[in-house]
Amino acid sequence: MSEHSRHDDLAGYLIGALEPDERVAFEAHLGSCPRCRDEARELGDTTLALAQLAPPFELPAGLAAGVLAAVAAADQPTGSDPGALEARPESTAEGGAPRRRRLAWPRLAGLGLAGAAALAAAVVIGIQLGDQDDLARSEAPPVELAGTLTTPDGAGGGELVVSLLASGRRVSFESETLPILPKGEFYEVWFVGPGDAPARPNRISAGTFHPDEQGLTDVTLHAAVDPALFPRVEITAEPGDGNPAVDGELVLVLEATDVADGP
Amino acid sequence: MARMGAGDRGEPLEALVERYSGPLFGFGLRLLRDRGMAEEMVQDTFVRLWRGAKRYDPERGSVRTFVYAIARNAAIDLQRRAASRPLSTDEGDLGSAGAGDEPFDKLVLGLDVRSALQTLSDKHRQTLELAYDDDLTQRQIAERLGIPLGTVKTRSHHALRALRQELEVRGLV
């Protein structure tokens, strides 16, 4: 066979589709053909990628249409007071927007059902006196602090808003990626004071919640606390054993040095 | 992603759906081993993507990484809700894997390559499918299709180059 036709075997060689004798002959050719070597190098990554080729599968009819319909359906306004959350500007607005902090959510890996020590996510946000210009509605209570929480892989997170009412503090938390907990377990929001320790807790619960069946969380909780005494906010995952003590394992703690000053 | 975060449910979302709904279905099929659940997972993933679009930070990783991380979480939640088998494939327990984990990355790449193959011309796609899915040599492909061996060799060459181009566009090579 002429050298010319040897080049033609490059692709066959790379995809492993040569007869054994062809392969041997091509390998010999490759040793002395820079042109083939160059092209083999160019196509190397593609060949490697092809080596991982997933088995074929059939797509259901109307997959894309079903997806778009689901997103459209999900786009309906949600219940309880979406205004307070959505009115918040994403970037600095006139009058000074509340400073946003991106806080690392604990990596929620290994979500096995095992473990009496439930997975806990702790969120600590500095107190920040909100600027009332940012509010969409004049009746809305002053936003004390607001934060976007994101997992390290960027895939999960939620929006937290704490507002100061005459009756205490209102916590709104919205997330579509908070993991659904095993049956009987739930998330609990805490306002935590200085010196809080497992043996000597110094915290007030704002209440408990769990994501709905679709993994969506949109809850508003309330706690009659003085923010000066209990400045930190934590969310833990509790075992739901009827014991009001904190059993959740703390995965992440941020220091209260994140406190921002004034409006 | 930024446009989606601003509420644009048109072209940016549709582009994402077109690029990823296929491979995501394959992904769901691998993890959940059920077509209905896989389809539900794809829908859940895009709903979460849609809702979380403004949270996407390009510094943290590519859109592709973001999409698959969300999909994995959606699969975990679905599996939990259905209290079905734990997520695992022959490659190991993918339920606790994530981006950067080798079996996970290989699976995701493999699905993307399969999806990229679909964009090739029929002749090119067929040539590679016969070689990879049916394990045929070029000689056997020529016999099966009743075309000259030389034609198969040319098609293989062009198919590889076309695939490379598509993978480049997707940032995979």
Short mmCIF file of C-alpha atoms in Angstrom, two decimals:
data_model
loop_
_atom_site.label_atom_id
_atom_site.label_comp_id
_atom_site.label_asym_id
_atom_site.label_seq_id
_atom_site.Cartn_x
_atom_site.Cartn_y
_atom_site.Cartn_z
CA MET A 1 0.00 0.00 0.00
CA SER A 2 1.36 3.44 -0.87
CA GLU A 3 2.35 5.94 1.77
CA HIS A 4 -0.37 8.25 0.50
CA SER A 5 -3.12 5.94 1.57
CA ARG A 6 -1.49 5.44 4.95
CA HIS A 7 -2.47 8.99 5.91
CA ASP A 8 -6.10 8.04 5.27
CA ASP A 9 -5.90 5.59 8.12
CA LEU A 10 -5.25 8.24 10.74
CA ALA A 11 -8.88 8.72 11.70
CA GLY A 12 -9.52 4.99 11.69
CA TYR A 13 -6.53 4.53 13.92
CA LEU A 14 -7.62 7.19 16.38
CA ILE A 15 -11.12 5.81 16.71
CA GLY A 16 -9.86 2.25 16.95
CA ALA A 17 -11.56 1.11 13.79
CA LEU A 18 -8.65 -0.43 11.93
CA GLU A 19 -8.12 -4.13 11.34
CA PRO A 20 -5.20 -5.46 13.38
CA ASP A 21 -2.86 -5.61 10.39
CA GLU A 22 -3.86 -2.08 9.36
CA ARG A 23 -3.15 -0.83 12.84
CA VAL A 24 0.34 -2.31 12.92
CA ALA A 25 1.09 -0.84 9.52
CA PHE A 26 -0.18 2.58 10.54
CA GLU A 27 1.79 2.63 13.75
CA ALA A 28 4.90 1.99 11.74
CA HIS A 29 3.93 4.80 9.41
CA LEU A 30 3.25 7.18 12.27
CA GLY A 31 6.82 6.84 13.45
CA SER A 32 8.10 8.52 10.32
CA CYS A 33 5.31 10.86 9.34
CA PRO A 34 5.32 14.26 11.04
CA ARG A 35 2.15 15.28 9.26
CA CYS A 36 0.20 12.40 10.75
CA ARG A 37 1.78 12.94 14.14
CA ASP A 38 0.75 16.60 14.11
CA GLU A 39 -2.79 15.78 13.19
CA ALA A 40 -2.94 13.00 15.75
CA ARG A 41 -1.92 15.55 18.34
CA GLU A 42 -4.59 17.98 17.16
CA LEU A 43 -7.26 15.35 17.40
CA GLY A 44 -5.96 13.86 20.64
CA ASP A 45 -8.39 15.57 22.98
CA THR A 46 -11.32 14.72 20.75
CA THR A 47 -10.28 11.09 20.74
CA LEU A 48 -9.98 11.08 24.51
CA ALA A 49 -13.38 12.65 24.83
CA LEU A 50 -14.86 10.04 22.50
CA ALA A 51 -13.40 7.35 24.71
CA GLN A 52 -15.86 8.49 27.38
CA LEU A 53 -18.81 8.44 25.00
CA ALA A 54 -21.93 7.73 27.00
CA PRO A 55 -24.13 4.89 25.76
CA PRO A 56 -26.88 6.04 23.43
CA PHE A 57 -30.26 6.78 24.89
CA GLU A 58 -33.56 7.92 23.53
CA LEU A 59 -34.89 11.29 24.47
CA PRO A 60 -38.54 11.49 25.42
CA ALA A 61 -40.66 13.36 22.91
CA GLY A 62 -41.31 16.95 23.91
CA LEU A 63 -38.55 17.06 26.51
CA ALA A 64 -37.57 20.63 25.75
CA ALA A 65 -41.17 21.79 25.53
CA GLY A 66 -41.94 20.20 28.89
CA VAL A 67 -38.97 21.95 30.43
CA LEU A 68 -39.99 25.36 29.15
CA ALA A 69 -43.53 24.79 30.37
CA ALA A 70 -42.23 23.86 33.83
CA VAL A 71 -40.16 27.01 34.00
CA ALA A 72 -43.10 29.12 32.86
CA ALA A 73 -45.27 27.55 35.54
CA ALA A 74 -42.63 28.19 38.16
CA ASP A 75 -42.50 31.80 37.13
CA GLN A 76 -45.79 32.56 38.78
CA PRO A 77 -45.45 34.86 41.76
CA THR A 78 -45.01 32.95 44.98
CA GLY A 79 -47.06 33.45 48.13
CA SER A 80 -46.06 35.29 51.28
CA ASP A 81 -44.62 38.69 50.65
CA PRO A 82 -42.31 38.27 47.73
CA GLY A 83 -42.06 42.02 47.60
CA ALA A 84 -39.71 42.38 50.49
CA LEU A 85 -37.24 40.07 48.87
CA GLU A 86 -37.49 41.10 45.27
CA ALA A 87 -37.47 44.79 45.93
CA ARG A 88 -33.96 44.58 47.15
CA PRO A 89 -31.58 45.96 44.54
CA GLU A 90 -28.81 43.74 43.37
CA SER A 91 -26.29 46.48 43.08
CA THR A 92 -25.69 49.78 44.76
CA ALA A 93 -28.65 52.05 44.36
CA GLU A 94 -29.01 55.70 45.13
CA GLY A 95 -29.00 56.41 48.81
CA GLY A 96 -26.80 53.43 49.51
CA ALA A 97 -28.00 49.90 49.17
CA PRO A 98 -27.56 47.40 51.94
CA ARG A 99 -24.13 45.97 51.49
CA ARG A 100 -24.42 42.43 50.16
CA ARG A 101 -22.23 39.76 51.53
CA ARG A 102 -21.61 36.49 49.80
CA LEU A 103 -21.24 33.94 52.47
CA ALA A 104 -19.93 30.47 51.98
CA TRP A 105 -22.55 27.89 52.58
CA PRO A 106 -21.11 24.64 53.90
CA ARG A 107 -20.44 22.11 51.23
CA LEU A 108 -23.47 19.88 51.47
CA ALA A 109 -21.69 16.85 50.18
CA GLY A 110 -22.26 13.35 51.36
CA LEU A 111 -25.94 13.81 51.96
CA GLY A 112 -26.36 10.28 53.11
CA LEU A 113 -29.30 9.51 55.33
CA ALA A 114 -26.97 8.17 57.96
CA GLY A 115 -25.85 10.33 60.83
CA ALA A 116 -27.69 11.25 63.97
CA ALA A 117 -25.61 14.39 63.94
CA ALA A 118 -27.68 16.08 61.33
CA LEU A 119 -26.11 18.24 58.78
CA ALA A 120 -26.17 21.80 59.91
CA ALA A 121 -25.68 24.94 57.98
CA ALA A 122 -24.64 27.92 59.98
CA VAL A 123 -25.06 31.36 58.64
CA VAL A 124 -23.63 34.30 60.39
CA ILE A 125 -24.42 37.71 59.13
CA GLY A 126 -23.29 40.95 60.55
CA ILE A 127 -25.90 43.38 61.67
CA GLN A 128 -26.45 46.09 59.21
CA LEU A 129 -28.84 48.94 59.53
CA GLY A 130 -30.71 49.05 56.29
CA ASP A 131 -31.39 52.11 54.28
CA GLN A 132 -35.09 52.76 54.07
CA ASP A 133 -34.84 54.20 50.57
CA ASP A 134 -34.37 50.70 49.30
CA LEU A 135 -37.79 49.56 50.34
CA ALA A 136 -40.43 49.19 47.72
CA ARG A 137 -43.26 49.78 50.12
CA SER A 138 -43.44 52.37 52.82
CA GLU A 139 -45.22 49.96 55.15
CA ALA A 140 -42.41 47.44 54.95
CA PRO A 141 -40.33 47.32 58.11
CA PRO A 142 -36.74 48.45 57.93
CA VAL A 143 -34.48 45.82 56.51
CA GLU A 144 -31.90 45.15 59.13
CA LEU A 145 -29.69 42.91 57.12
CA ALA A 146 -29.80 40.91 53.93
CA GLY A 147 -27.53 38.30 52.50
CA THR A 148 -27.13 35.89 49.65
CA LEU A 149 -25.79 32.53 50.70
CA THR A 150 -24.04 30.31 48.22
CA THR A 151 -22.51 26.87 48.43
CA PRO A 152 -18.86 26.59 47.48
CA ASP A 153 -19.78 24.88 44.22
CA GLY A 154 -22.12 27.71 43.47
CA ALA A 155 -25.04 25.41 42.96
CA GLY A 156 -26.97 25.99 46.13
CA GLY A 157 -27.93 28.96 48.16
CA GLY A 158 -30.64 31.16 49.43
CA GLU A 159 -31.65 34.69 50.20
CA LEU A 160 -32.05 35.80 53.77
CA VAL A 161 -33.64 39.03 54.92
CA VAL A 162 -34.04 40.12 58.51
CA SER A 163 -36.41 42.96 59.25
CA LEU A 164 -36.94 44.79 62.48
CA LEU A 165 -40.50 45.00 63.69
CA ALA A 166 -41.91 46.48 66.85
CA SER A 167 -42.57 42.93 67.98
CA GLY A 168 -39.12 41.61 67.27
CA ARG A 169 -37.27 40.43 64.19
CA ARG A 170 -38.73 38.86 61.11
CA VAL A 171 -36.64 36.45 59.10
CA SER A 172 -37.47 35.69 55.51
CA PHE A 173 -35.57 32.93 53.85
CA GLU A 174 -35.92 31.80 50.28
CA SER A 175 -34.07 29.01 48.57
CA GLU A 176 -34.63 26.50 45.84
CA THR A 177 -31.59 24.45 46.53
CA LEU A 178 -31.63 23.71 50.23
CA PRO A 179 -31.60 19.91 50.48
CA ILE A 180 -34.73 18.12 51.56
CA LEU A 181 -33.99 16.51 54.90
CA PRO A 182 -34.85 12.97 55.88
CA LYS A 183 -38.32 12.52 57.27
CA GLY A 184 -38.78 13.99 60.71
CA GLU A 185 -35.84 16.34 60.46
CA PHE A 186 -36.13 20.01 59.82
CA TYR A 187 -34.20 23.23 59.63
CA GLU A 188 -34.20 25.69 62.50
CA VAL A 189 -33.31 29.35 62.44
CA TRP A 190 -31.56 30.76 65.49
CA PHE A 191 -30.58 34.14 66.76
CA VAL A 192 -27.38 33.59 68.64
CA GLY A 193 -25.78 35.68 71.32
CA PRO A 194 -22.18 35.94 72.41
CA GLY A 195 -20.73 33.09 74.38
CA ASP A 196 -23.15 30.58 72.96
CA ALA A 197 -21.80 27.07 73.50
CA PRO A 198 -23.30 23.58 73.42
CA ALA A 199 -23.03 23.27 77.17
CA ARG A 200 -24.22 26.79 77.78
CA PRO A 201 -26.46 27.85 74.92
CA ASN A 202 -27.26 31.50 74.47
CA ARG A 203 -29.69 31.52 71.61
CA ILE A 204 -33.31 32.05 70.72
CA SER A 205 -35.10 30.05 68.08
CA ALA A 206 -36.93 31.86 65.33
CA GLY A 207 -38.75 28.72 64.33
CA THR A 208 -38.43 25.71 62.11
CA PHE A 209 -39.15 24.87 58.51
CA HIS A 210 -38.42 22.42 55.76
CA PRO A 211 -38.34 22.73 52.00
CA ASP A 212 -41.54 21.79 50.18
CA GLU A 213 -41.87 18.72 48.00
CA GLN A 214 -40.18 20.41 45.11
CA GLY A 215 -37.22 21.42 47.22
CA LEU A 216 -38.35 25.03 47.42
CA THR A 217 -38.11 27.07 50.57
CA ASP A 218 -39.93 30.34 51.04
CA VAL A 219 -40.55 30.94 54.71
CA THR A 220 -41.07 33.80 57.07
CA LEU A 221 -40.29 33.32 60.70
CA HIS A 222 -40.42 35.55 63.70
CA ALA A 223 -38.38 35.91 66.85
CA ALA A 224 -38.90 38.23 69.78
CA VAL A 225 -35.27 39.05 70.26
CA ASP A 226 -33.26 42.12 70.85
CA PRO A 227 -30.75 42.24 68.02
CA ALA A 228 -28.21 43.81 70.30
CA LEU A 229 -28.27 40.74 72.52
CA PHE A 230 -28.52 38.09 69.80
CA PRO A 231 -26.81 39.46 66.76
CA ARG A 232 -25.90 36.33 64.88
CA VAL A 233 -28.17 34.24 62.66
CA GLU A 234 -27.69 30.52 62.25
CA ILE A 235 -29.56 27.82 60.44
CA THR A 236 -29.11 24.28 61.64
CA ALA A 237 -30.58 20.98 60.64
CA GLU A 238 -32.26 19.38 63.61
CA PRO A 239 -33.21 15.77 64.23
CA GLY A 240 -36.77 16.57 65.27
CA ASP A 241 -36.65 14.51 68.42
CA GLY A 242 -38.73 16.92 70.45
CA ASN A 243 -35.68 18.17 72.25
CA PRO A 244 -35.42 21.95 71.95
CA ALA A 245 -31.67 21.89 72.43
CA VAL A 246 -29.45 22.38 69.45
CA ASP A 247 -28.32 18.97 68.25
CA GLY A 248 -27.24 20.01 64.84
CA GLU A 249 -23.59 19.83 64.05
CA LEU A 250 -22.11 23.17 63.19
CA VAL A 251 -20.54 23.02 59.81
CA LEU A 252 -19.74 26.62 59.22
CA VAL A 253 -19.24 29.58 61.44
CA LEU A 254 -18.52 33.06 60.38
CA GLU A 255 -17.28 35.55 62.86
CA ALA A 256 -19.34 38.51 63.85
CA THR A 257 -16.49 40.73 62.67
CA ASP A 258 -18.48 40.91 59.45
CA VAL A 259 -20.66 43.45 61.14
CA ALA A 260 -21.14 46.48 58.97
CA ASP A 261 -21.54 49.92 60.39
CA GLY A 262 -24.49 52.19 60.00
CA PRO A 263 -26.56 53.04 56.93
CA MET B 1 -27.05 33.68 32.67
CA ALA B 2 -27.14 37.35 33.51
CA ARG B 3 -30.05 37.90 31.16
CA MET B 4 -31.90 35.00 32.69
CA GLY B 5 -31.24 36.46 36.10
CA ALA B 6 -32.87 39.65 34.92
CA GLY B 7 -35.99 37.70 34.00
CA ASP B 8 -35.48 36.99 30.33
CA ARG B 9 -37.26 33.73 29.70
CA GLY B 10 -36.70 33.88 25.96
CA GLU B 11 -33.61 33.18 23.98
CA PRO B 12 -31.07 32.67 26.76
CA LEU B 13 -33.22 30.09 28.51
CA GLU B 14 -34.11 28.38 25.25
CA ALA B 15 -30.46 28.17 24.29
CA LEU B 16 -29.65 26.53 27.59
CA VAL B 17 -32.53 24.11 27.22
CA GLU B 18 -31.42 23.18 23.75
CA ARG B 19 -27.83 22.63 24.77
CA TYR B 20 -28.41 20.80 28.02
CA SER B 21 -31.80 19.13 28.18
CA GLY B 22 -30.56 16.13 26.17
CA PRO B 23 -27.40 15.40 28.12
CA LEU B 24 -29.18 16.18 31.39
CA PHE B 25 -31.78 13.56 30.56
CA GLY B 26 -28.99 11.06 29.99
CA PHE B 27 -27.47 12.17 33.26
CA GLY B 28 -30.76 11.64 35.09
CA LEU B 29 -31.19 8.28 33.41
CA ARG B 30 -27.79 7.17 34.67
CA LEU B 31 -28.37 8.34 38.19
CA LEU B 32 -32.02 7.55 38.68
CA ARG B 33 -32.48 4.65 36.26
CA ASP B 34 -36.02 5.71 35.46
CA ARG B 35 -37.18 7.70 32.47
CA GLY B 36 -40.00 9.47 34.24
CA MET B 37 -37.79 10.55 37.11
CA ALA B 38 -35.05 11.57 34.71
CA GLU B 39 -37.45 13.85 32.87
CA GLU B 40 -38.68 15.30 36.14
CA MET B 41 -35.08 15.90 37.16
CA VAL B 42 -34.44 17.82 33.96
CA GLN B 43 -37.47 20.03 34.61
CA ASP B 44 -36.48 20.57 38.25
CA THR B 45 -32.97 21.49 37.17
CA PHE B 46 -34.11 24.16 34.78
CA VAL B 47 -36.60 25.57 37.26
CA ARG B 48 -33.78 25.89 39.78
CA LEU B 49 -31.48 27.31 37.14
CA TRP B 50 -34.10 29.82 36.21
CA ARG B 51 -34.62 30.83 39.81
CA GLY B 52 -30.96 30.85 40.70
CA ALA B 53 -29.66 32.51 37.56
CA LYS B 54 -28.79 35.78 39.21
CA ARG B 55 -26.72 33.86 41.74
CA TYR B 56 -24.42 32.46 39.07
CA ASP B 57 -20.88 33.69 39.48
CA PRO B 58 -18.58 33.07 36.54
CA GLU B 59 -15.61 33.24 38.89
CA ARG B 60 -16.73 30.06 40.56
CA GLY B 61 -16.90 27.98 37.44
CA SER B 62 -18.36 27.50 34.03
CA VAL B 63 -22.04 27.48 33.24
CA ARG B 64 -21.67 23.81 32.45
CA THR B 65 -20.34 23.08 35.93
CA PHE B 66 -23.15 25.11 37.43
CA VAL B 67 -25.78 23.26 35.43
CA TYR B 68 -24.54 19.81 36.35
CA ALA B 69 -24.09 20.69 40.01
CA ILE B 70 -27.70 21.83 40.16
CA ALA B 71 -28.79 18.73 38.29
CA ARG B 72 -27.00 16.48 40.72
CA ASN B 73 -28.73 18.15 43.66
CA ALA B 74 -32.06 17.85 41.88
CA ALA B 75 -31.40 14.14 41.38
CA ILE B 76 -30.51 13.69 45.03
CA ASP B 77 -33.70 15.42 46.13
CA LEU B 78 -35.81 13.41 43.71
CA GLN B 79 -34.25 10.18 44.83
CA ARG B 80 -34.86 11.09 48.43
CA ARG B 81 -38.43 12.09 47.82
CA ALA B 82 -39.13 8.86 46.00
CA ALA B 83 -37.14 6.93 48.62
CA SER B 84 -35.77 4.95 45.76
CA ARG B 85 -32.42 3.30 45.20
CA PRO B 86 -29.36 5.30 46.16
CA LEU B 87 -27.72 7.07 43.32
CA SER B 88 -25.03 4.85 41.96
CA THR B 89 -23.85 3.57 38.67
CA ASP B 90 -21.17 1.14 37.68
CA GLU B 91 -18.71 3.91 38.25
CA GLY B 92 -19.50 4.17 41.90
CA ASP B 93 -21.65 6.24 44.18
CA LEU B 94 -22.35 9.41 42.30
CA GLY B 95 -24.69 10.65 44.98
CA SER B 96 -21.89 12.08 46.96
CA ALA B 97 -19.69 13.01 44.08
CA GLY B 98 -19.43 16.42 42.63
CA ALA B 99 -17.57 18.39 40.05
CA GLY B 100 -13.92 17.50 40.16
CA ASP B 101 -14.68 13.92 41.09
CA GLU B 102 -13.38 11.73 38.31
CA PRO B 103 -16.32 9.38 37.69
CA PHE B 104 -18.66 12.34 37.78
CA ASP B 105 -16.55 14.33 35.34
CA LYS B 106 -16.23 11.39 32.99
CA LEU B 107 -19.95 10.77 32.99
CA VAL B 108 -20.70 14.40 32.30
CA LEU B 109 -18.11 14.58 29.52
CA GLY B 110 -19.44 11.39 27.98
CA LEU B 111 -22.95 12.78 27.91
CA ASP B 112 -21.77 16.00 26.36
CA VAL B 113 -19.87 14.13 23.67
CA ARG B 114 -22.96 12.08 22.87
CA SER B 115 -24.91 15.30 22.62
CA ALA B 116 -22.23 16.87 20.41
CA LEU B 117 -22.43 13.86 18.10
CA GLN B 118 -26.07 14.66 17.45
CA THR B 119 -25.07 17.93 15.86
CA LEU B 120 -22.95 16.27 13.19
CA SER B 121 -24.26 15.47 9.74
CA ASP B 122 -26.06 12.14 9.46
CA LYS B 123 -23.19 10.51 7.58
CA HIS B 124 -20.59 11.69 10.03
CA ARG B 125 -22.61 10.79 13.05
CA GLN B 126 -23.42 7.38 11.66
CA THR B 127 -19.78 6.59 10.98
CA LEU B 128 -18.73 7.36 14.54
CA GLU B 129 -21.75 5.61 16.02
CA LEU B 130 -21.02 2.43 14.09
CA ALA B 131 -17.42 2.55 15.23
CA TYR B 132 -18.16 3.27 18.89
CA ASP B 133 -21.60 1.91 19.64
CA ASP B 134 -21.44 -1.12 17.38
CA ASP B 135 -17.69 -1.61 17.64
CA LEU B 136 -17.25 -1.99 13.90
CA THR B 137 -14.02 -1.57 11.99
CA GLN B 138 -14.00 0.65 8.94
CA ARG B 139 -14.00 -2.43 6.74
CA GLN B 140 -17.12 -3.70 8.53
CA ILE B 141 -18.77 -0.30 8.27
CA ALA B 142 -18.11 -0.30 4.51
CA GLU B 143 -19.68 -3.74 4.23
CA ARG B 144 -22.67 -2.86 6.39
CA LEU B 145 -23.43 0.31 4.42
CA GLY B 146 -22.44 -1.07 1.03
CA ILE B 147 -20.03 1.77 0.31
CA PRO B 148 -16.34 1.79 -0.61
CA LEU B 149 -13.81 1.52 2.20
CA GLY B 150 -12.15 4.73 1.00
CA THR B 151 -15.41 6.59 1.53
CA VAL B 152 -15.60 5.33 5.10
CA LYS B 153 -12.06 6.47 5.76
CA THR B 154 -12.81 9.93 4.46
CA ARG B 155 -16.01 10.15 6.45
CA SER B 156 -14.19 9.11 9.63
CA HIS B 157 -11.64 11.79 9.10
CA HIS B 158 -14.20 14.51 8.47
CA ALA B 159 -16.39 13.31 11.30
CA LEU B 160 -13.53 13.55 13.77
CA ARG B 161 -12.68 17.04 12.65
CA ALA B 162 -16.31 18.12 12.78
CA LEU B 163 -16.69 16.66 16.24
CA ARG B 164 -13.57 18.44 17.38
CA GLN B 165 -15.00 21.72 16.18
CA GLU B 166 -18.23 21.14 18.05
CA LEU B 167 -16.42 20.16 21.22
CA GLU B 168 -14.28 23.27 20.91
CA VAL B 169 -17.37 25.44 20.67
CA ARG B 170 -18.63 23.84 23.86
CA GLY B 171 -15.30 24.42 25.56
CA LEU B 172 -14.68 20.73 26.05
CA VAL B 173 -11.39 20.43 24.18
#
